């Protein structure tokens, strides 16, 4: 199974600590790790929401839970877009994001919400680790061990990655073939979070280099009254809530 050809050209780089410093107004110079965690989880969440947007705009068929499919796209893009060192850093921080959510729920005495459209956080954690490892098992053996992926699951992860790549590959090839384009539209960006706004602005530019969609997709960062991120099919817009930036800074390990 080969990867979508157009995504083989890796050119994204994680923003350096200098940009990450001001991601959340509350983050100071001594907290680079927190800033990187915030940046990584903003990107992973944006790619997850892009999964919902592609499913809607491009009519991607989904076998299974849509939330799982969106998680899978996020991991595929992290693997495809970034140099190894940055991809690994993103995978760790995103994995720790799921663990952080799980710990927070436990601390609040909440049982795993099996009724939720999202899988339990720990399961999302292992799915992420598995697919990321499966994308390059030789290179990422130590990552899998470090993040506690059991052998019983690890054995299947290269096949799981190939399946995921095959599922999303056709549409990624299609929208890559039309690129560059200008279908990713920058919406309003909350001026209270200038570095996060820069991150999103840059990402919109990069996505236009990689993909051209069948319809315009707006990406915006606005206060929503809750830490969240969502795709709205009525407006074909992804909203990254600015509250989510502070939420992630608090969630950082
Ligand atoms: Zn979702």
PDB file of C-alpha atoms and ligand atoms in Angstrom:
ATOM      1  CA  UNK A   1       0.000   0.000   0.000  1.00  0.00           C
ATOM      2  CA  UNK A   2       1.533   3.315  -0.990  1.00  0.00           C
ATOM      3  CA  UNK A   3       0.802   6.654   0.534  1.00  0.00           C
ATOM      4  CA  UNK A   4      -1.035   9.369  -1.350  1.00  0.00           C
ATOM      5  CA  UNK A   5       1.736  10.570  -3.640  1.00  0.00           C
ATOM      6  CA  UNK A   6       1.190  14.264  -3.170  1.00  0.00           C
ATOM      7  CA  UNK A   7       1.596  13.980   0.572  1.00  0.00           C
ATOM      8  CA  UNK A   8       5.011  12.392   0.275  1.00  0.00           C
ATOM      9  CA  UNK A   9       6.538  15.857  -0.131  1.00  0.00           C
ATOM     10  CA  UNK A  10       7.055  16.775   3.494  1.00  0.00           C
ATOM     11  CA  UNK A  11       7.423  20.459   4.144  1.00  0.00           C
ATOM     12  CA  UNK A  12       5.607  21.401   7.311  1.00  0.00           C
ATOM     13  CA  UNK A  13       7.642  22.189  10.356  1.00  0.00           C
ATOM     14  CA  UNK A  14       6.420  22.691  13.837  1.00  0.00           C
ATOM     15  CA  UNK A  15       6.578  26.270  14.896  1.00  0.00           C
ATOM     16  CA  UNK A  16       9.627  26.845  17.027  1.00  0.00           C
ATOM     17  CA  UNK A  17       9.405  27.657  20.695  1.00  0.00           C
ATOM     18  CA  UNK A  18       9.497  31.344  19.846  1.00  0.00           C
ATOM     19  CA  UNK A  19       6.111  31.180  18.208  1.00  0.00           C
ATOM     20  CA  UNK A  20       4.742  28.786  20.755  1.00  0.00           C
ATOM     21  CA  UNK A  21       5.623  31.107  23.632  1.00  0.00           C
ATOM     22  CA  UNK A  22       2.603  33.281  23.225  1.00  0.00           C
ATOM     23  CA  UNK A  23       0.080  30.627  22.164  1.00  0.00           C
ATOM     24  CA  UNK A  24      -1.872  31.229  25.281  1.00  0.00           C
ATOM     25  CA  UNK A  25      -1.559  34.580  27.045  1.00  0.00           C
ATOM     26  CA  UNK A  26      -1.056  32.648  30.268  1.00  0.00           C
ATOM     27  CA  UNK A  27       2.027  30.801  29.052  1.00  0.00           C
ATOM     28  CA  UNK A  28       5.397  32.226  30.044  1.00  0.00           C
ATOM     29  CA  UNK A  29       8.876  31.781  28.647  1.00  0.00           C
ATOM     30  CA  UNK A  30       9.771  28.970  31.042  1.00  0.00           C
ATOM     31  CA  UNK A  31       6.924  26.818  29.810  1.00  0.00           C
ATOM     32  CA  UNK A  32       8.026  25.721  26.367  1.00  0.00           C
ATOM     33  CA  UNK A  33       6.731  22.207  26.938  1.00  0.00           C
ATOM     34  CA  UNK A  34       3.267  23.544  27.667  1.00  0.00           C
ATOM     35  CA  UNK A  35       3.367  25.738  24.584  1.00  0.00           C
ATOM     36  CA  UNK A  36       4.379  22.810  22.390  1.00  0.00           C
ATOM     37  CA  UNK A  37       1.612  20.724  23.920  1.00  0.00           C
ATOM     38  CA  UNK A  38      -0.931  23.438  23.111  1.00  0.00           C
ATOM     39  CA  UNK A  39       0.369  23.824  19.568  1.00  0.00           C
ATOM     40  CA  UNK A  40       0.358  20.069  18.927  1.00  0.00           C
ATOM     41  CA  UNK A  41      -3.154  19.582  20.215  1.00  0.00           C
ATOM     42  CA  UNK A  42      -4.482  22.578  18.286  1.00  0.00           C
ATOM     43  CA  UNK A  43      -3.046  21.105  15.077  1.00  0.00           C
ATOM     44  CA  UNK A  44      -4.235  17.556  15.786  1.00  0.00           C
ATOM     45  CA  UNK A  45      -7.703  18.868  16.603  1.00  0.00           C
ATOM     46  CA  UNK A  46      -7.762  21.001  13.462  1.00  0.00           C
ATOM     47  CA  UNK A  47      -6.877  17.918  11.370  1.00  0.00           C
ATOM     48  CA  UNK A  48      -9.604  15.956  13.173  1.00  0.00           C
ATOM     49  CA  UNK A  49     -12.157  18.671  12.318  1.00  0.00           C
ATOM     50  CA  UNK A  50     -10.830  18.649   8.749  1.00  0.00           C
ATOM     51  CA  UNK A  51     -11.816  14.967   8.723  1.00  0.00           C
ATOM     52  CA  UNK A  52     -15.421  15.916   9.525  1.00  0.00           C
ATOM     53  CA  UNK A  53     -15.286  18.626   6.864  1.00  0.00           C
ATOM     54  CA  UNK A  54     -13.990  16.231   4.180  1.00  0.00           C
ATOM     55  CA  UNK A  55     -16.630  13.654   5.066  1.00  0.00           C
ATOM     56  CA  UNK A  56     -19.288  16.326   4.526  1.00  0.00           C
ATOM     57  CA  UNK A  57     -17.879  18.339   1.612  1.00  0.00           C
ATOM     58  CA  UNK A  58     -16.403  15.466  -0.377  1.00  0.00           C
ATOM     59  CA  UNK A  59     -19.037  12.889   0.553  1.00  0.00           C
ATOM     60  CA  UNK A  60     -16.481  10.447   1.962  1.00  0.00           C
ATOM     61  CA  UNK A  61     -18.231   7.195   2.905  1.00  0.00           C
ATOM     62  CA  UNK A  62     -17.684   6.146   6.512  1.00  0.00           C
ATOM     63  CA  UNK A  63     -17.744   2.569   7.699  1.00  0.00           C
ATOM     64  CA  UNK A  64     -17.778   2.785  11.476  1.00  0.00           C
ATOM     65  CA  UNK A  65     -17.903   5.809  13.747  1.00  0.00           C
ATOM     66  CA  UNK A  66     -17.333   9.198  12.136  1.00  0.00           C
ATOM     67  CA  UNK A  67     -15.337  10.312  15.187  1.00  0.00           C
ATOM     68  CA  UNK A  68     -12.947   7.395  14.730  1.00  0.00           C
ATOM     69  CA  UNK A  69     -12.560   8.239  11.046  1.00  0.00           C
ATOM     70  CA  UNK A  70     -11.736  11.859  11.938  1.00  0.00           C
ATOM     71  CA  UNK A  71      -9.131  10.700  14.492  1.00  0.00           C
ATOM     72  CA  UNK A  72      -7.597   8.455  11.850  1.00  0.00           C
ATOM     73  CA  UNK A  73      -7.284  11.323   9.360  1.00  0.00           C
ATOM     74  CA  UNK A  74      -5.607  13.463  12.005  1.00  0.00           C
ATOM     75  CA  UNK A  75      -2.956  10.800  12.605  1.00  0.00           C
ATOM     76  CA  UNK A  76      -2.444  10.202   8.870  1.00  0.00           C
ATOM     77  CA  UNK A  77      -1.829  13.901   8.298  1.00  0.00           C
ATOM     78  CA  UNK A  78       0.567  14.194  11.242  1.00  0.00           C
ATOM     79  CA  UNK A  79       2.492  11.265   9.785  1.00  0.00           C
ATOM     80  CA  UNK A  80       2.404  12.603   6.231  1.00  0.00           C
ATOM     81  CA  UNK A  81       2.943  16.319   6.728  1.00  0.00           C
ATOM     82  CA  UNK A  82       5.867  16.442   9.159  1.00  0.00           C
ATOM     83  CA  UNK A  83       9.520  15.541   9.369  1.00  0.00           C
ATOM     84  CA  UNK A  84      10.094  12.567  11.654  1.00  0.00           C
ATOM     85  CA  UNK A  85      11.232  14.518  14.697  1.00  0.00           C
ATOM     86  CA  UNK A  86       8.257  16.873  14.548  1.00  0.00           C
ATOM     87  CA  UNK A  87       5.817  14.063  13.771  1.00  0.00           C
ATOM     88  CA  UNK A  88       7.011  12.170  16.847  1.00  0.00           C
ATOM     89  CA  UNK A  89       6.700  15.288  19.002  1.00  0.00           C
ATOM     90  CA  UNK A  90       3.161  15.845  17.710  1.00  0.00           C
ATOM     91  CA  UNK A  91       2.208  12.222  18.326  1.00  0.00           C
ATOM     92  CA  UNK A  92       3.475  12.339  21.917  1.00  0.00           C
ATOM     93  CA  UNK A  93       1.712  15.583  22.747  1.00  0.00           C
ATOM     94  CA  UNK A  94      -1.533  14.478  21.125  1.00  0.00           C
ATOM     95  CA  UNK A  95      -1.375  11.143  22.937  1.00  0.00           C
ATOM     96  CA  UNK A  96      -0.758  12.977  26.217  1.00  0.00           C
ATOM     97  CA  UNK A  97      -3.781  15.128  25.363  1.00  0.00           C
ATOM     98  CA  UNK A  98      -6.016  12.039  25.420  1.00  0.00           C
ATOM     99  CA  UNK A  99      -4.408  10.863  28.668  1.00  0.00           C
ATOM    100  CA  UNK A 100      -4.907  14.312  30.169  1.00  0.00           C
ATOM    101  CA  UNK A 101      -8.604  14.212  29.271  1.00  0.00           C
ATOM    102  CA  UNK A 102      -8.918  10.756  30.815  1.00  0.00           C
ATOM    103  CA  UNK A 103      -7.198  11.882  34.021  1.00  0.00           C
ATOM    104  CA  UNK A 104      -9.363  14.961  34.223  1.00  0.00           C
ATOM    105  CA  UNK A 105     -12.520  12.847  33.901  1.00  0.00           C
ATOM    106  CA  UNK A 106     -11.266  10.470  36.585  1.00  0.00           C
ATOM    107  CA  UNK A 107     -10.419  13.368  38.904  1.00  0.00           C
ATOM    108  CA  UNK A 108     -13.964  14.656  38.443  1.00  0.00           C
ATOM    109  CA  UNK A 109     -15.302  11.193  39.284  1.00  0.00           C
ATOM    110  CA  UNK A 110     -16.772  10.701  35.817  1.00  0.00           C
ATOM    111  CA  UNK A 111     -17.079   7.197  34.419  1.00  0.00           C
ATOM    112  CA  UNK A 112     -16.088   6.697  30.771  1.00  0.00           C
ATOM    113  CA  UNK A 113     -19.030   7.901  28.643  1.00  0.00           C
ATOM    114  CA  UNK A 114     -19.723   4.836  26.516  1.00  0.00           C
ATOM    115  CA  UNK A 115     -22.745   6.574  25.017  1.00  0.00           C
ATOM    116  CA  UNK A 116     -20.575   9.356  23.623  1.00  0.00           C
ATOM    117  CA  UNK A 117     -19.935   9.700  19.895  1.00  0.00           C
ATOM    118  CA  UNK A 118     -16.201   9.770  20.718  1.00  0.00           C
ATOM    119  CA  UNK A 119     -14.495   6.607  21.907  1.00  0.00           C
ATOM    120  CA  UNK A 120     -13.162   6.604  25.481  1.00  0.00           C
ATOM    121  CA  UNK A 121     -10.025   8.766  25.773  1.00  0.00           C
ATOM    122  CA  UNK A 122      -7.715   5.860  26.633  1.00  0.00           C
ATOM    123  CA  UNK A 123      -8.904   4.028  23.539  1.00  0.00           C
ATOM    124  CA  UNK A 124      -8.279   7.087  21.380  1.00  0.00           C
ATOM    125  CA  UNK A 125      -4.806   7.181  22.948  1.00  0.00           C
ATOM    126  CA  UNK A 126      -3.992   3.595  21.951  1.00  0.00           C
ATOM    127  CA  UNK A 127      -5.534   3.998  18.491  1.00  0.00           C
ATOM    128  CA  UNK A 128      -3.281   6.992  17.912  1.00  0.00           C
ATOM    129  CA  UNK A 129      -0.160   5.229  19.181  1.00  0.00           C
ATOM    130  CA  UNK A 130      -0.988   2.128  17.128  1.00  0.00           C
ATOM    131  CA  UNK A 131      -1.517   3.929  13.829  1.00  0.00           C
ATOM    132  CA  UNK A 132       1.465   6.199  14.320  1.00  0.00           C
ATOM    133  CA  UNK A 133       3.674   3.216  15.105  1.00  0.00           C
ATOM    134  CA  UNK A 134       2.125   1.194  12.256  1.00  0.00           C
ATOM    135  CA  UNK A 135       3.035   3.900   9.736  1.00  0.00           C
ATOM    136  CA  UNK A 136       6.734   3.154  10.268  1.00  0.00           C
ATOM    137  CA  UNK A 137       7.232   0.216  12.633  1.00  0.00           C
ATOM    138  CA  UNK A 138      11.002   0.041  12.272  1.00  0.00           C
ATOM    139  CA  UNK A 139      11.618   3.703  12.960  1.00  0.00           C
ATOM    140  CA  UNK A 140       8.995   3.982  15.727  1.00  0.00           C
ATOM    141  CA  UNK A 141       9.544   0.822  17.711  1.00  0.00           C
ATOM    142  CA  UNK A 142      10.881   2.802  20.652  1.00  0.00           C
ATOM    143  CA  UNK A 143       7.950   5.260  20.496  1.00  0.00           C
ATOM    144  CA  UNK A 144       5.485   2.367  20.756  1.00  0.00           C
ATOM    145  CA  UNK A 145       7.391   0.879  23.695  1.00  0.00           C
ATOM    146  CA  UNK A 146       7.747   4.242  25.421  1.00  0.00           C
ATOM    147  CA  UNK A 147       4.018   4.964  25.069  1.00  0.00           C
ATOM    148  CA  UNK A 148       3.089   1.510  26.352  1.00  0.00           C
ATOM    149  CA  UNK A 149       1.581  -0.083  23.256  1.00  0.00           C
ATOM    150  CA  UNK A 150       1.121  -3.767  24.134  1.00  0.00           C
ATOM    151  CA  UNK A 151       2.605  -6.380  21.785  1.00  0.00           C
ATOM    152  CA  UNK A 152      -0.846  -7.893  21.324  1.00  0.00           C
ATOM    153  CA  UNK A 153      -1.994  -4.730  19.572  1.00  0.00           C
ATOM    154  CA  UNK A 154       1.316  -3.707  18.037  1.00  0.00           C
ATOM    155  CA  UNK A 155       1.395  -6.816  15.845  1.00  0.00           C
ATOM    156  CA  UNK A 156      -1.628  -5.552  13.922  1.00  0.00           C
ATOM    157  CA  UNK A 157      -0.711  -1.881  13.699  1.00  0.00           C
ATOM    158  CA  UNK A 158       1.142  -1.934  10.354  1.00  0.00           C
ATOM    159  CA  UNK A 159      -1.963  -3.532   8.790  1.00  0.00           C
ATOM    160  CA  UNK A 160      -4.207  -1.058  10.580  1.00  0.00           C
ATOM    161  CA  UNK A 161      -2.164   1.779   9.142  1.00  0.00           C
ATOM    162  CA  UNK A 162      -2.388   0.343   5.619  1.00  0.00           C
ATOM    163  CA  UNK A 163      -6.163   0.037   5.971  1.00  0.00           C
ATOM    164  CA  UNK A 164      -6.449   3.602   7.249  1.00  0.00           C
ATOM    165  CA  UNK A 165      -4.272   4.854   4.427  1.00  0.00           C
ATOM    166  CA  UNK A 166      -6.325   2.942   1.873  1.00  0.00           C
ATOM    167  CA  UNK A 167      -9.578   4.320   3.322  1.00  0.00           C
ATOM    168  CA  UNK A 168      -8.508   7.979   3.206  1.00  0.00           C
ATOM    169  CA  UNK A 169      -5.992   7.681   0.359  1.00  0.00           C
ATOM    170  CA  UNK A 170      -8.434   8.026  -2.541  1.00  0.00           C
ATOM    171  CA  UNK A 171      -9.928  11.303  -1.384  1.00  0.00           C
ATOM    172  CA  UNK A 172      -6.546  12.690  -0.311  1.00  0.00           C
ATOM    173  CA  UNK A 173      -5.149  11.901  -3.758  1.00  0.00           C
ATOM    174  CA  UNK A 174      -8.153  13.570  -5.357  1.00  0.00           C
ATOM    175  CA  UNK A 175      -7.951  16.820  -3.411  1.00  0.00           C
ATOM    176  CA  UNK A 176      -4.156  16.831  -3.717  1.00  0.00           C
ATOM    177  CA  UNK A 177      -4.383  16.532  -7.500  1.00  0.00           C
ATOM    178  CA  UNK A 178      -6.388  19.791  -7.635  1.00  0.00           C
ATOM    179  CA  UNK A 179      -3.921  21.687  -5.429  1.00  0.00           C
ATOM    180  CA  UNK A 180      -2.781  24.357  -4.976  1.00  0.00           C
ATOM    181  CA  UNK A 181      -6.049  26.143  -4.505  1.00  0.00           C
ATOM    182  CA  UNK A 182      -7.792  28.738  -2.395  1.00  0.00           C
ATOM    183  CA  UNK A 183     -10.699  26.767  -0.994  1.00  0.00           C
ATOM    184  CA  UNK A 184      -9.438  27.024   2.591  1.00  0.00           C
ATOM    185  CA  UNK A 185     -10.678  30.406   3.739  1.00  0.00           C
ATOM    186  CA  UNK A 186      -9.373  32.200   6.760  1.00  0.00           C
ATOM    187  CA  UNK A 187     -12.238  33.322   8.963  1.00  0.00           C
ATOM    188  CA  UNK A 188     -12.147  35.612  11.986  1.00  0.00           C
ATOM    189  CA  UNK A 189      -9.339  35.034  14.473  1.00  0.00           C
ATOM    190  CA  UNK A 190      -9.665  36.023  18.123  1.00  0.00           C
ATOM    191  CA  UNK A 191      -7.078  38.811  18.600  1.00  0.00           C
ATOM    192  CA  UNK A 192      -6.653  37.808  22.260  1.00  0.00           C
ATOM    193  CA  UNK A 193      -4.651  34.767  21.116  1.00  0.00           C
ATOM    194  CA  UNK A 194      -2.205  36.134  18.530  1.00  0.00           C
ATOM    195  CA  UNK A 195       0.166  33.149  18.375  1.00  0.00           C
ATOM    196  CA  UNK A 196      -2.638  30.616  18.044  1.00  0.00           C
ATOM    197  CA  UNK A 197      -4.091  32.901  15.363  1.00  0.00           C
ATOM    198  CA  UNK A 198      -0.721  32.883  13.555  1.00  0.00           C
ATOM    199  CA  UNK A 199      -0.655  29.099  13.742  1.00  0.00           C
ATOM    200  CA  UNK A 200      -4.100  28.845  12.150  1.00  0.00           C
ATOM    201  CA  UNK A 201      -3.299  31.475   9.524  1.00  0.00           C
ATOM    202  CA  UNK A 202      -0.153  29.571   8.525  1.00  0.00           C
ATOM    203  CA  UNK A 203      -2.026  26.305   8.459  1.00  0.00           C
ATOM    204  CA  UNK A 204      -4.713  27.684   6.135  1.00  0.00           C
ATOM    205  CA  UNK A 205      -1.940  28.739   3.748  1.00  0.00           C
ATOM    206  CA  UNK A 206      -0.284  25.322   3.911  1.00  0.00           C
ATOM    207  CA  UNK A 207      -3.565  23.471   3.424  1.00  0.00           C
ATOM    208  CA  UNK A 208      -4.210  25.545   0.293  1.00  0.00           C
ATOM    209  CA  UNK A 209      -0.842  24.386  -1.031  1.00  0.00           C
ATOM    210  CA  UNK A 210      -1.711  20.738  -0.355  1.00  0.00           C
ATOM    211  CA  UNK A 211      -5.395  20.455  -1.100  1.00  0.00           C
ATOM    212  CA  UNK A 212      -8.193  21.991  -3.122  1.00  0.00           C
ATOM    213  CA  UNK A 213     -11.695  21.021  -2.020  1.00  0.00           C
ATOM    214  CA  UNK A 214     -14.998  20.822  -3.911  1.00  0.00           C
ATOM    215  CA  UNK A 215     -16.312  23.760  -1.863  1.00  0.00           C
ATOM    216  CA  UNK A 216     -14.859  26.501   0.301  1.00  0.00           C
ATOM    217  CA  UNK A 217     -14.056  25.650   3.912  1.00  0.00           C
ATOM    218  CA  UNK A 218     -13.688  28.462   6.426  1.00  0.00           C
ATOM    219  CA  UNK A 219     -11.362  28.027   9.399  1.00  0.00           C
ATOM    220  CA  UNK A 220     -11.842  30.466  12.259  1.00  0.00           C
ATOM    221  CA  UNK A 221     -10.948  30.933  15.915  1.00  0.00           C
ATOM    222  CA  UNK A 222     -13.631  32.563  18.022  1.00  0.00           C
ATOM    223  CA  UNK A 223     -14.813  32.624  21.618  1.00  0.00           C
ATOM    224  CA  UNK A 224     -17.651  30.069  21.929  1.00  0.00           C
ATOM    225  CA  UNK A 225     -18.323  30.033  25.670  1.00  0.00           C
ATOM    226  CA  UNK A 226     -16.718  26.591  26.034  1.00  0.00           C
ATOM    227  CA  UNK A 227     -13.411  24.884  25.223  1.00  0.00           C
ATOM    228  CA  UNK A 228     -14.324  23.108  22.012  1.00  0.00           C
ATOM    229  CA  UNK A 229     -13.695  22.761  18.311  1.00  0.00           C
ATOM    230  CA  UNK A 230     -16.259  21.759  15.717  1.00  0.00           C
ATOM    231  CA  UNK A 231     -17.183  21.619  12.060  1.00  0.00           C
ATOM    232  CA  UNK A 232     -20.531  23.099  11.077  1.00  0.00           C
ATOM    233  CA  UNK A 233     -21.927  21.632   7.826  1.00  0.00           C
ATOM    234  CA  UNK A 234     -24.468  24.461   7.489  1.00  0.00           C
ATOM    235  CA  UNK A 235     -21.749  27.085   7.150  1.00  0.00           C
ATOM    236  CA  UNK A 236     -18.953  24.714   6.015  1.00  0.00           C
ATOM    237  CA  UNK A 237     -16.740  26.214   8.705  1.00  0.00           C
ATOM    238  CA  UNK A 238     -14.378  24.823  11.302  1.00  0.00           C
ATOM    239  CA  UNK A 239     -14.466  26.793  14.538  1.00  0.00           C
ATOM    240  CA  UNK A 240     -11.575  26.478  16.940  1.00  0.00           C
ATOM    241  CA  UNK A 241     -12.928  27.983  20.165  1.00  0.00           C
ATOM    242  CA  UNK A 242     -10.420  30.343  21.731  1.00  0.00           C
ATOM    243  CA  UNK A 243     -11.323  28.905  25.148  1.00  0.00           C
ATOM    244  CA  UNK A 244      -9.765  25.663  23.899  1.00  0.00           C
ATOM    245  CA  UNK A 245      -6.316  27.298  23.867  1.00  0.00           C
ATOM    246  CA  UNK A 246      -6.413  28.046  27.606  1.00  0.00           C
ATOM    247  CA  UNK A 247      -8.034  24.683  28.269  1.00  0.00           C
ATOM    248  CA  UNK A 248      -5.114  22.906  26.598  1.00  0.00           C
ATOM    249  CA  UNK A 249      -2.592  24.978  28.540  1.00  0.00           C
ATOM    250  CA  UNK A 250      -4.223  23.753  31.759  1.00  0.00           C
ATOM    251  CA  UNK A 251      -4.378  20.190  30.487  1.00  0.00           C
ATOM    252  CA  UNK A 252      -0.657  20.068  29.667  1.00  0.00           C
ATOM    253  CA  UNK A 253       1.239  17.393  31.634  1.00  0.00           C
TER     254      UNK A 253
HETATM  255 ZN1  LIG B   1     -15.045  15.038  16.027  1.00  0.00          ZN
END
